[in-house]
Structures are given as structure tokens and as C-alpha cells.
PDB file of C-alpha atoms in Angstrom:
ATOM      1  CA  MET A   1      30.100 -87.744  83.980  1.00  0.00           C
ATOM      2  CA  ILE A   2      27.929 -85.198  86.980  1.00  0.00           C
ATOM      3  CA  ASP A   3      30.093 -87.383  89.438  1.00  0.00           C
ATOM      4  CA  PHE A   4      33.109 -87.605  87.553  1.00  0.00           C
ATOM      5  CA  ILE A   5      33.270 -83.335  87.691  1.00  0.00           C
ATOM      6  CA  LEU A   6      32.179 -83.158  91.276  1.00  0.00           C
ATOM      7  CA  LYS A   7      35.410 -85.238  91.978  1.00  0.00           C
ATOM      8  CA  HIS A   8      38.611 -83.958  89.533  1.00  0.00           C
ATOM      9  CA  GLY A   9      36.498 -80.245  89.074  1.00  0.00           C
ATOM     10  CA  GLN A  10      36.198 -80.882  85.063  1.00  0.00           C
ATOM     11  CA  VAL A  11      35.882 -83.893  81.881  1.00  0.00           C
ATOM     12  CA  THR A  12      37.888 -83.279  79.099  1.00  0.00           C
ATOM     13  CA  THR A  13      36.840 -85.068  75.839  1.00  0.00           C
ATOM     14  CA  ASP A  14      39.801 -87.667  76.737  1.00  0.00           C
ATOM     15  CA  ASP A  15      37.810 -88.269  79.707  1.00  0.00           C
ATOM     16  CA  LEU A  16      34.488 -88.154  77.860  1.00  0.00           C
ATOM     17  CA  LEU A  17      35.348 -90.904  75.785  1.00  0.00           C
ATOM     18  CA  GLU A  18      37.650 -93.536  78.313  1.00  0.00           C
ATOM     19  CA  LEU A  19      34.586 -93.133  79.890  1.00  0.00           C
ATOM     20  CA  GLY A  20      32.169 -94.188  76.355  1.00  0.00           C
ATOM     21  CA  TYR A  21      31.288 -90.972  75.705  1.00  0.00           C
ATOM     22  CA  ALA A  22      31.873 -90.410  71.815  1.00  0.00           C
ATOM     23  CA  HIS A  23      30.804 -87.511  71.255  1.00  0.00           C
ATOM     24  CA  ALA A  24      31.757 -85.487  74.635  1.00  0.00           C
ATOM     25  CA  PRO A  25      28.685 -82.493  73.219  1.00  0.00           C
ATOM     26  CA  ARG A  26      26.501 -85.378  72.970  1.00  0.00           C
ATOM     27  CA  ALA A  27      27.618 -85.268  76.275  1.00  0.00           C
ATOM     28  CA  ALA A  28      27.359 -82.231  77.600  1.00  0.00           C
ATOM     29  CA  ARG A  29      23.348 -81.691  77.012  1.00  0.00           C
ATOM     30  CA  ASP A  30      21.849 -84.861  78.833  1.00  0.00           C
ATOM     31  CA  VAL A  31      23.916 -82.823  81.535  1.00  0.00           C
ATOM     32  CA  ARG A  32      22.432 -79.458  80.564  1.00  0.00           C
ATOM     33  CA  GLU A  33      19.193 -81.854  79.922  1.00  0.00           C
ATOM     34  CA  GLN A  34      19.115 -81.859  83.773  1.00  0.00           C
ATOM     35  CA  GLY A  35      18.907 -78.594  84.346  1.00  0.00           C
ATOM     36  CA  VAL A  36      23.040 -78.897  85.451  1.00  0.00           C
ATOM     37  CA  PRO A  37      25.293 -75.247  83.849  1.00  0.00           C
ATOM     38  CA  LEU A  38      27.543 -76.015  81.945  1.00  0.00           C
ATOM     39  CA  GLU A  39      30.642 -74.606  80.855  1.00  0.00           C
ATOM     40  CA  THR A  40      33.037 -75.652  77.607  1.00  0.00           C
ATOM     41  CA  ILE A  41      36.996 -74.322  78.229  1.00  0.00           C
ATOM     42  CA  SER A  42      40.160 -74.807  76.958  1.00  0.00           C
ATOM     43  CA  VAL A  43      42.867 -77.420  78.530  1.00  0.00           C
ATOM     44  CA  THR A  44      45.356 -78.934  76.834  1.00  0.00           C
ATOM     45  CA  SER A  45      45.813 -82.509  76.999  1.00  0.00           C
ATOM     46  CA  GLU A  46      48.434 -84.112  79.057  1.00  0.00           C
ATOM     47  CA  LYS A  47      49.174 -87.248  77.497  1.00  0.00           C
ATOM     48  CA  SER A  48      48.525 -85.766  73.332  1.00  0.00           C
ATOM     49  CA  GLY A  49      50.120 -81.472  74.072  1.00  0.00           C
ATOM     50  CA  ARG A  50      46.986 -80.509  72.611  1.00  0.00           C
ATOM     51  CA  ARG A  51      44.397 -78.327  73.032  1.00  0.00           C
ATOM     52  CA  MET A  52      40.881 -79.997  73.441  1.00  0.00           C
ATOM     53  CA  ALA A  53      37.283 -79.460  74.828  1.00  0.00           C
ATOM     54  CA  ALA A  54      36.555 -79.927  78.972  1.00  0.00           C
ATOM     55  CA  TYR A  55      33.616 -78.789  80.856  1.00  0.00           C
ATOM     56  CA  VAL A  56      32.170 -77.378  84.398  1.00  0.00           C
ATOM     57  CA  PHE A  57      30.397 -76.557  86.339  1.00  0.00           C
ATOM     58  CA  GLY A  58      28.569 -73.090  85.512  1.00  0.00           C
ATOM     59  CA  ASP A  59      26.598 -71.082  88.009  1.00  0.00           C
ATOM     60  CA  PRO A  60      23.816 -71.981  89.795  1.00  0.00           C
ATOM     61  CA  SER A  61      21.920 -68.931  89.411  1.00  0.00           C
ATOM     62  CA  GLN A  62      21.679 -69.854  85.462  1.00  0.00           C
ATOM     63  CA  ILE A  63      19.962 -72.836  86.537  1.00  0.00           C
ATOM     64  CA  LYS A  64      16.287 -71.759  84.723  1.00  0.00           C
ATOM     65  CA  ALA A  65      12.999 -72.649  86.238  1.00  0.00           C
ATOM     66  CA  GLY A  66      11.333 -76.070  86.111  1.00  0.00           C
ATOM     67  CA  ARG A  67      13.692 -77.335  84.142  1.00  0.00           C
ATOM     68  CA  ILE A  68      15.920 -79.643  87.524  1.00  0.00           C
ATOM     69  CA  GLY A  69      15.541 -83.084  86.829  1.00  0.00           C
ATOM     70  CA  GLY A  70      15.543 -83.129  83.330  1.00  0.00           C
ATOM     71  CA  ARG A  71      12.972 -82.906  80.397  1.00  0.00           C
ATOM     72  CA  LYS A  72      10.204 -85.766  81.377  1.00  0.00           C
ATOM     73  CA  ALA A  73      10.939 -89.674  80.123  1.00  0.00           C
ATOM     74  CA  PHE A  74       8.311 -90.029  76.751  1.00  0.00           C
ATOM     75  CA  SER A  75       5.594 -93.177  77.463  1.00  0.00           C
ATOM     76  CA  LYS A  76       5.499 -95.962  75.030  1.00  0.00           C
ATOM     77  CA  PRO A  77       2.054 -95.377  74.794  1.00  0.00           C
ATOM     78  CA  PHE A  78       3.087 -92.118  73.279  1.00  0.00           C
ATOM     79  CA  LYS A  79       5.843 -93.146  71.003  1.00  0.00           C
ATOM     80  CA  GLU A  80       3.043 -95.574  69.439  1.00  0.00           C
ATOM     81  CA  LYS A  81       0.650 -92.133  69.505  1.00  0.00           C
ATOM     82  CA  LEU A  82       3.303 -91.077  66.821  1.00  0.00           C
ATOM     83  CA  LEU A  83       3.639 -93.714  65.077  1.00  0.00           C
ATOM     84  CA  ALA A  84       0.046 -93.887  64.320  1.00  0.00           C
ATOM     85  CA  HIS A  85      -0.381 -90.097  63.754  1.00  0.00           C
ATOM     86  CA  TYR A  86       3.403 -89.254  61.418  1.00  0.00           C
ATOM     87  CA  GLY A  87       2.679 -92.866  59.624  1.00  0.00           C
ATOM     88  CA  SER A  88       6.061 -94.002  60.923  1.00  0.00           C
ATOM     89  CA  ARG A  89       7.409 -91.708  58.905  1.00  0.00           C
ATOM     90  CA  GLU A  90      10.926 -89.877  59.229  1.00  0.00           C
ATOM     91  CA  ALA A  91      10.862 -86.307  59.157  1.00  0.00           C
ATOM     92  CA  PHE A  92      13.034 -85.229  57.278  1.00  0.00           C
ATOM     93  CA  THR A  93      13.629 -88.269  55.012  1.00  0.00           C
ATOM     94  CA  ASN A  94      10.411 -88.746  54.331  1.00  0.00           C
ATOM     95  CA  GLU A  95      10.840 -92.304  54.741  1.00  0.00           C
ATOM     96  CA  VAL A  96       8.857 -95.033  56.647  1.00  0.00           C
ATOM     97  CA  LEU A  97      11.070 -96.598  58.834  1.00  0.00           C
ATOM     98  CA  ASP A  98       9.996 -99.957  61.718  1.00  0.00           C
ATOM     99  CA  GLY A  99       9.220 -97.938  64.464  1.00  0.00           C
ATOM    100  CA  ARG A 100      12.098 -99.392  66.223  1.00  0.00           C
ATOM    101  CA  TYR A 101      14.206 -96.931  64.768  1.00  0.00           C
ATOM    102  CA  LEU A 102      12.571 -93.357  65.184  1.00  0.00           C
ATOM    103  CA  GLN A 103      12.941 -91.452  68.282  1.00  0.00           C
ATOM    104  CA  ILE A 104      11.427 -88.740  69.884  1.00  0.00           C
ATOM    105  CA  ASP A 105      12.461 -85.157  69.219  1.00  0.00           C
ATOM    106  CA  HIS A 106      10.873 -81.738  70.785  1.00  0.00           C
ATOM    107  CA  ARG A 107      10.236 -80.160  67.855  1.00  0.00           C
ATOM    108  CA  VAL A 108      11.453 -76.557  69.079  1.00  0.00           C
ATOM    109  CA  PRO A 109      14.911 -78.212  70.803  1.00  0.00           C
ATOM    110  CA  TYR A 110      14.049 -78.959  74.326  1.00  0.00           C
ATOM    111  CA  GLU A 111      17.395 -75.978  76.060  1.00  0.00           C
ATOM    112  CA  VAL A 112      14.637 -73.106  74.000  1.00  0.00           C
ATOM    113  CA  ALA A 113      11.226 -73.920  75.240  1.00  0.00           C
ATOM    114  CA  GLY A 114      11.794 -76.692  77.734  1.00  0.00           C
ATOM    115  CA  ASP A 115       8.631 -79.080  78.166  1.00  0.00           C
ATOM    116  CA  GLY A 116       6.175 -75.948  78.559  1.00  0.00           C
ATOM    117  CA  ALA A 117       3.560 -76.474  76.401  1.00  0.00           C
ATOM    118  CA  GLN A 118       4.905 -79.450  74.391  1.00  0.00           C
ATOM    119  CA  HIS A 119       2.781 -82.041  76.801  1.00  0.00           C
ATOM    120  CA  GLU A 120       2.037 -85.648  75.049  1.00  0.00           C
ATOM    121  CA  GLY A 121      -1.549 -84.317  74.613  1.00  0.00           C
ATOM    122  CA  ASP A 122       0.031 -82.406  71.858  1.00  0.00           C
ATOM    123  CA  PRO A 123       1.523 -84.434  69.150  1.00  0.00           C
ATOM    124  CA  ALA A 124       2.768 -82.111  66.111  1.00  0.00           C
ATOM    125  CA  GLU A 125       4.682 -79.678  68.607  1.00  0.00           C
ATOM    126  CA  TYR A 126       7.197 -83.082  68.045  1.00  0.00           C
ATOM    127  CA  MET A 127       8.884 -85.700  65.956  1.00  0.00           C
ATOM    128  CA  LEU A 128      10.780 -88.791  64.941  1.00  0.00           C
ATOM    129  CA  LEU A 129      14.081 -88.744  64.378  1.00  0.00           C
ATOM    130  CA  ASP A 130      16.462 -91.745  63.596  1.00  0.00           C
ATOM    131  CA  ALA A 131      19.967 -91.228  64.463  1.00  0.00           C
ATOM    132  CA  SER A 132      21.770 -90.202  61.885  1.00  0.00           C
ATOM    133  CA  SER A 133      18.577 -87.138  61.692  1.00  0.00           C
ATOM    134  CA  GLN A 134      19.018 -86.489  65.204  1.00  0.00           C
ATOM    135  CA  ARG A 135      23.085 -85.901  65.806  1.00  0.00           C
ATOM    136  CA  ALA A 136      22.605 -83.829  62.307  1.00  0.00           C
ATOM    137  CA  LYS A 137      20.023 -81.112  63.988  1.00  0.00           C
ATOM    138  CA  SER A 138      21.942 -81.702  67.279  1.00  0.00           C
ATOM    139  CA  TRP A 139      24.848 -80.133  65.923  1.00  0.00           C
ATOM    140  CA  SER A 140      23.541 -77.410  63.750  1.00  0.00           C
ATOM    141  CA  CYS A 141      21.302 -76.451  66.689  1.00  0.00           C
ATOM    142  CA  GLU A 142      23.854 -76.337  69.698  1.00  0.00           C
ATOM    143  CA  ALA A 143      26.546 -74.663  66.875  1.00  0.00           C
ATOM    144  CA  CYS A 144      22.556 -71.676  66.611  1.00  0.00           C
ATOM    145  CA  GLU A 145      23.412 -68.150  68.005  1.00  0.00           C
ATOM    146  CA  ASN A 146      19.348 -69.152  69.036  1.00  0.00           C
ATOM    147  CA  TRP A 147      20.541 -72.496  71.342  1.00  0.00           C
ATOM    148  CA  LYS A 148      23.067 -70.465  72.738  1.00  0.00           C
ATOM    149  CA  ALA A 149      21.750 -67.322  74.121  1.00  0.00           C
ATOM    150  CA  ILE A 150      19.349 -65.399  72.126  1.00  0.00           C
ATOM    151  CA  GLN A 151      16.626 -68.184  73.747  1.00  0.00           C
ATOM    152  CA  ASP A 152      13.819 -66.879  71.347  1.00  0.00           C
ATOM    153  CA  GLU A 153      11.114 -69.741  70.598  1.00  0.00           C
ATOM    154  CA  SER A 154       9.310 -68.075  67.752  1.00  0.00           C
ATOM    155  CA  ILE A 155      13.061 -68.469  66.050  1.00  0.00           C
ATOM    156  CA  CYS A 156      13.411 -72.120  66.146  1.00  0.00           C
ATOM    157  CA  ARG A 157       9.555 -72.433  65.373  1.00  0.00           C
ATOM    158  CA  ALA A 158      11.053 -70.724  61.477  1.00  0.00           C
ATOM    159  CA  CYS A 159      14.744 -72.997  61.102  1.00  0.00           C
ATOM    160  CA  LEU A 160      13.873 -77.162  59.643  1.00  0.00           C
ATOM    161  CA  TRP A 161      15.148 -78.917  62.147  1.00  0.00           C
ATOM    162  CA  ALA A 162      11.471 -77.713  64.242  1.00  0.00           C
ATOM    163  CA  PHE A 163       9.186 -77.910  61.377  1.00  0.00           C
ATOM    164  CA  PRO A 164      10.761 -78.946  57.540  1.00  0.00           C
ATOM    165  CA  GLU A 165       7.910 -79.359  55.901  1.00  0.00           C
ATOM    166  CA  ASP A 166       7.856 -75.188  57.041  1.00  0.00           C
ATOM    167  CA  TYR A 167      10.835 -73.158  57.573  1.00  0.00           C
ATOM    168  CA  SER A 168      12.870 -70.023  56.217  1.00  0.00           C
ATOM    169  CA  HIS A 169      15.719 -71.034  58.087  1.00  0.00           C
ATOM    170  CA  ILE A 170      18.514 -72.796  59.572  1.00  0.00           C
ATOM    171  CA  ALA A 171      19.953 -72.050  62.416  1.00  0.00           C
ATOM    172  CA  MET A 172      19.263 -68.968  61.572  1.00  0.00           C
ATOM    173  CA  LYS A 173      21.323 -69.193  58.179  1.00  0.00           C
ATOM    174  CA  GLN A 174      19.601 -68.545  54.493  1.00  0.00           C
ATOM    175  CA  VAL A 175      20.287 -71.926  53.359  1.00  0.00           C
ATOM    176  CA  ARG A 176      17.667 -74.637  51.816  1.00  0.00           C
ATOM    177  CA  ARG A 177      18.239 -78.293  52.197  1.00  0.00           C
ATOM    178  CA  VAL A 178      16.732 -81.224  50.478  1.00  0.00           C
ATOM    179  CA  ASP A 179      17.359 -84.831  52.298  1.00  0.00           C
ATOM    180  CA  VAL A 180      16.502 -87.733  49.847  1.00  0.00           C
ATOM    181  CA  GLN A 181      17.160 -91.748  50.433  1.00  0.00           C
ATOM    182  CA  TRP A 182      16.629 -93.899  47.060  1.00  0.00           C
ATOM    183  CA  GLN A 183      15.556 -97.262  49.213  1.00  0.00           C
ATOM    184  CA  ASP A 184      14.810-100.723  47.515  1.00  0.00           C
ATOM    185  CA  ASP A 185      14.205-100.163  43.709  1.00  0.00           C
ATOM    186  CA  GLU A 186      15.272 -96.721  43.759  1.00  0.00           C
ATOM    187  CA  VAL A 187      19.189 -97.874  44.766  1.00  0.00           C
ATOM    188  CA  ALA A 188      19.195 -98.750  40.881  1.00  0.00           C
ATOM    189  CA  VAL A 189      18.544 -94.831  40.772  1.00  0.00           C
ATOM    190  CA  PHE A 190      21.189 -93.591  42.824  1.00  0.00           C
ATOM    191  CA  ASP A 191      23.600 -95.377  41.375  1.00  0.00           C
ATOM    192  CA  ALA A 192      23.082 -94.173  38.234  1.00  0.00           C
ATOM    193  CA  LEU A 193      23.339 -90.645  39.087  1.00  0.00           C
ATOM    194  CA  LYS A 194      26.468 -92.132  41.173  1.00  0.00           C
ATOM    195  CA  ALA A 195      27.756 -93.464  38.012  1.00  0.00           C
ATOM    196  CA  ARG A 196      26.808 -89.978  35.504  1.00  0.00           C
ATOM    197  CA  ALA A 197      28.752 -87.798  38.479  1.00  0.00           C
ATOM    198  CA  ASP A 198      31.166 -89.779  38.020  1.00  0.00           C
ATOM    199  CA  ALA A 199      31.909 -89.032  35.116  1.00  0.00           C
ATOM    200  CA  GLU A 200      31.056 -86.216  35.228  1.00  0.00           C
ATOM    201  CA  GLY A 201      33.790 -84.913  37.684  1.00  0.00           C
ATOM    202  CA  THR A 202      31.688 -84.716  40.027  1.00  0.00           C
ATOM    203  CA  THR A 203      28.998 -85.054  42.957  1.00  0.00           C
ATOM    204  CA  VAL A 204      26.133 -86.580  43.259  1.00  0.00           C
ATOM    205  CA  ALA A 205      24.825 -84.222  45.234  1.00  0.00           C
ATOM    206  CA  LEU A 206      26.149 -80.647  42.764  1.00  0.00           C
ATOM    207  CA  LEU A 207      25.179 -83.003  39.045  1.00  0.00           C
ATOM    208  CA  LEU A 208      21.879 -82.686  40.968  1.00  0.00           C
ATOM    209  CA  LYS A 209      21.359 -79.176  41.445  1.00  0.00           C
ATOM    210  CA  SER A 210      22.449 -79.405  37.689  1.00  0.00           C
ATOM    211  CA  LEU A 211      19.678 -81.149  36.688  1.00  0.00           C
ATOM    212  CA  ALA A 212      17.177 -78.608  39.015  1.00  0.00           C
ATOM    213  CA  ARG A 213      18.137 -75.473  37.295  1.00  0.00           C
ATOM    214  CA  SER A 214      17.979 -77.181  34.291  1.00  0.00           C
ATOM    215  CA  ALA A 215      13.943 -78.398  34.877  1.00  0.00           C
ATOM    216  CA  SER A 216      13.285 -75.029  36.485  1.00  0.00           C
ATOM    217  CA  GLY A 217      14.428 -73.392  33.574  1.00  0.00           C
ATOM    218  CA  LEU A 218      16.882 -70.837  35.971  1.00  0.00           C
ATOM    219  CA  GLU A 219      20.458 -72.350  34.327  1.00  0.00           C
TER     220      GLU A 219
END
């Protein structure tokens, strides 16, 4: 991506797709994590005529101290330490997964806190996510004003995406959520809920909310 911008002055989402990057924001994030400032602009596609995002280099003065070269790579022993620390559980679903399906992620995004005090000596500063949760966290964080402008680490630390076990907001919005996964023998329970939801003309999520309201006495 960097080489393409150096050669052409910018890179569009179409260009990134041709380069093999289906998720342009993730590619841009990877570049920014290397300490390279990027700006997102809007351009018209020469092929389709539609408007799309493109990326250009930003102001070099915006390079944050200590960020050139990007985040530090995690060692294999550190991942093994995290797997033991968290019992190989995915942070949001709390499901036990094979370690190869879990990825290490900073609780507070690197873009806000950098590596800083987050080092391999403190596993509590990291979480284990599967690919689905990591994508969801990326989308939500990248749309958050704290990520884009405020850059206050304390705001991140009160967010679900950093500490799902104890949070007061989700990307600065008053939202609460529960991630539930049915696995193995539990699938029959989900199938029963789905059948009931279909019969009532609703969704599983809305049915679960209705059942929760009844159980809590709020209905």
C-alpha cells in the first residue's frame, strides 16, 4: 500500500481490492500502525463512476513519537502465556477455542495508547479474540470519536471493546450488549429459539430481549 501511494500519489479501495485487500480500512490501519500518517479522501472511480474512498499520505508532523516501525510483534511464548492466563477463552463470547483461532489484541487500541505500558510483562493489558470479534472491534473503534480525534486512553478503558467484563459505554455510546454462542449440544437450544422466533415473526435477538424483560419483571 505504501509503495503504491509512493508511485501513484494515492490508493483507492478499487486499487486495494486488486492488490488483494478486500477490507480497505484494515489495510489503512496497518499502515497507520507503522507510524505512517494517512488521510482518507473521496474520489470518483474511473471504472464505475461511483464515489469511493482513497488514501494519501498525511502531514509528517503528525507522526507520533515512538510509533515509527509500528507495533511490536508478539512472541510465541507470550501467546502461550495469554492462552494459559485466559484459559484459551475468547474475550467476548467466553468460549474456549483452539489457540490457533485466537489472536492477541491490545485492550486499548494501539492507535490510542501505542505500546506504552502495554508490554509482554502484563497479560492483563491484552485480550484474545477470534477473527469475527477482531473485525467487529476494528469497525467500531475506527468509527469512534476517541479513536479519530480525542485520543484519551481512559475513555477506551471504560469501553466494552477494551474490558467487556466491566464497561460503561461502547465506542462512546450508551449501549449494552451480550455476545452468546451456542456450541455442540447447545445448538439444539438455538434451533428451538429460532423456530419460535420464526413462528412469532421476529428474530432470535428480539425474542431473547423479550424473554429477558419478562424474567427481570420489567415487562
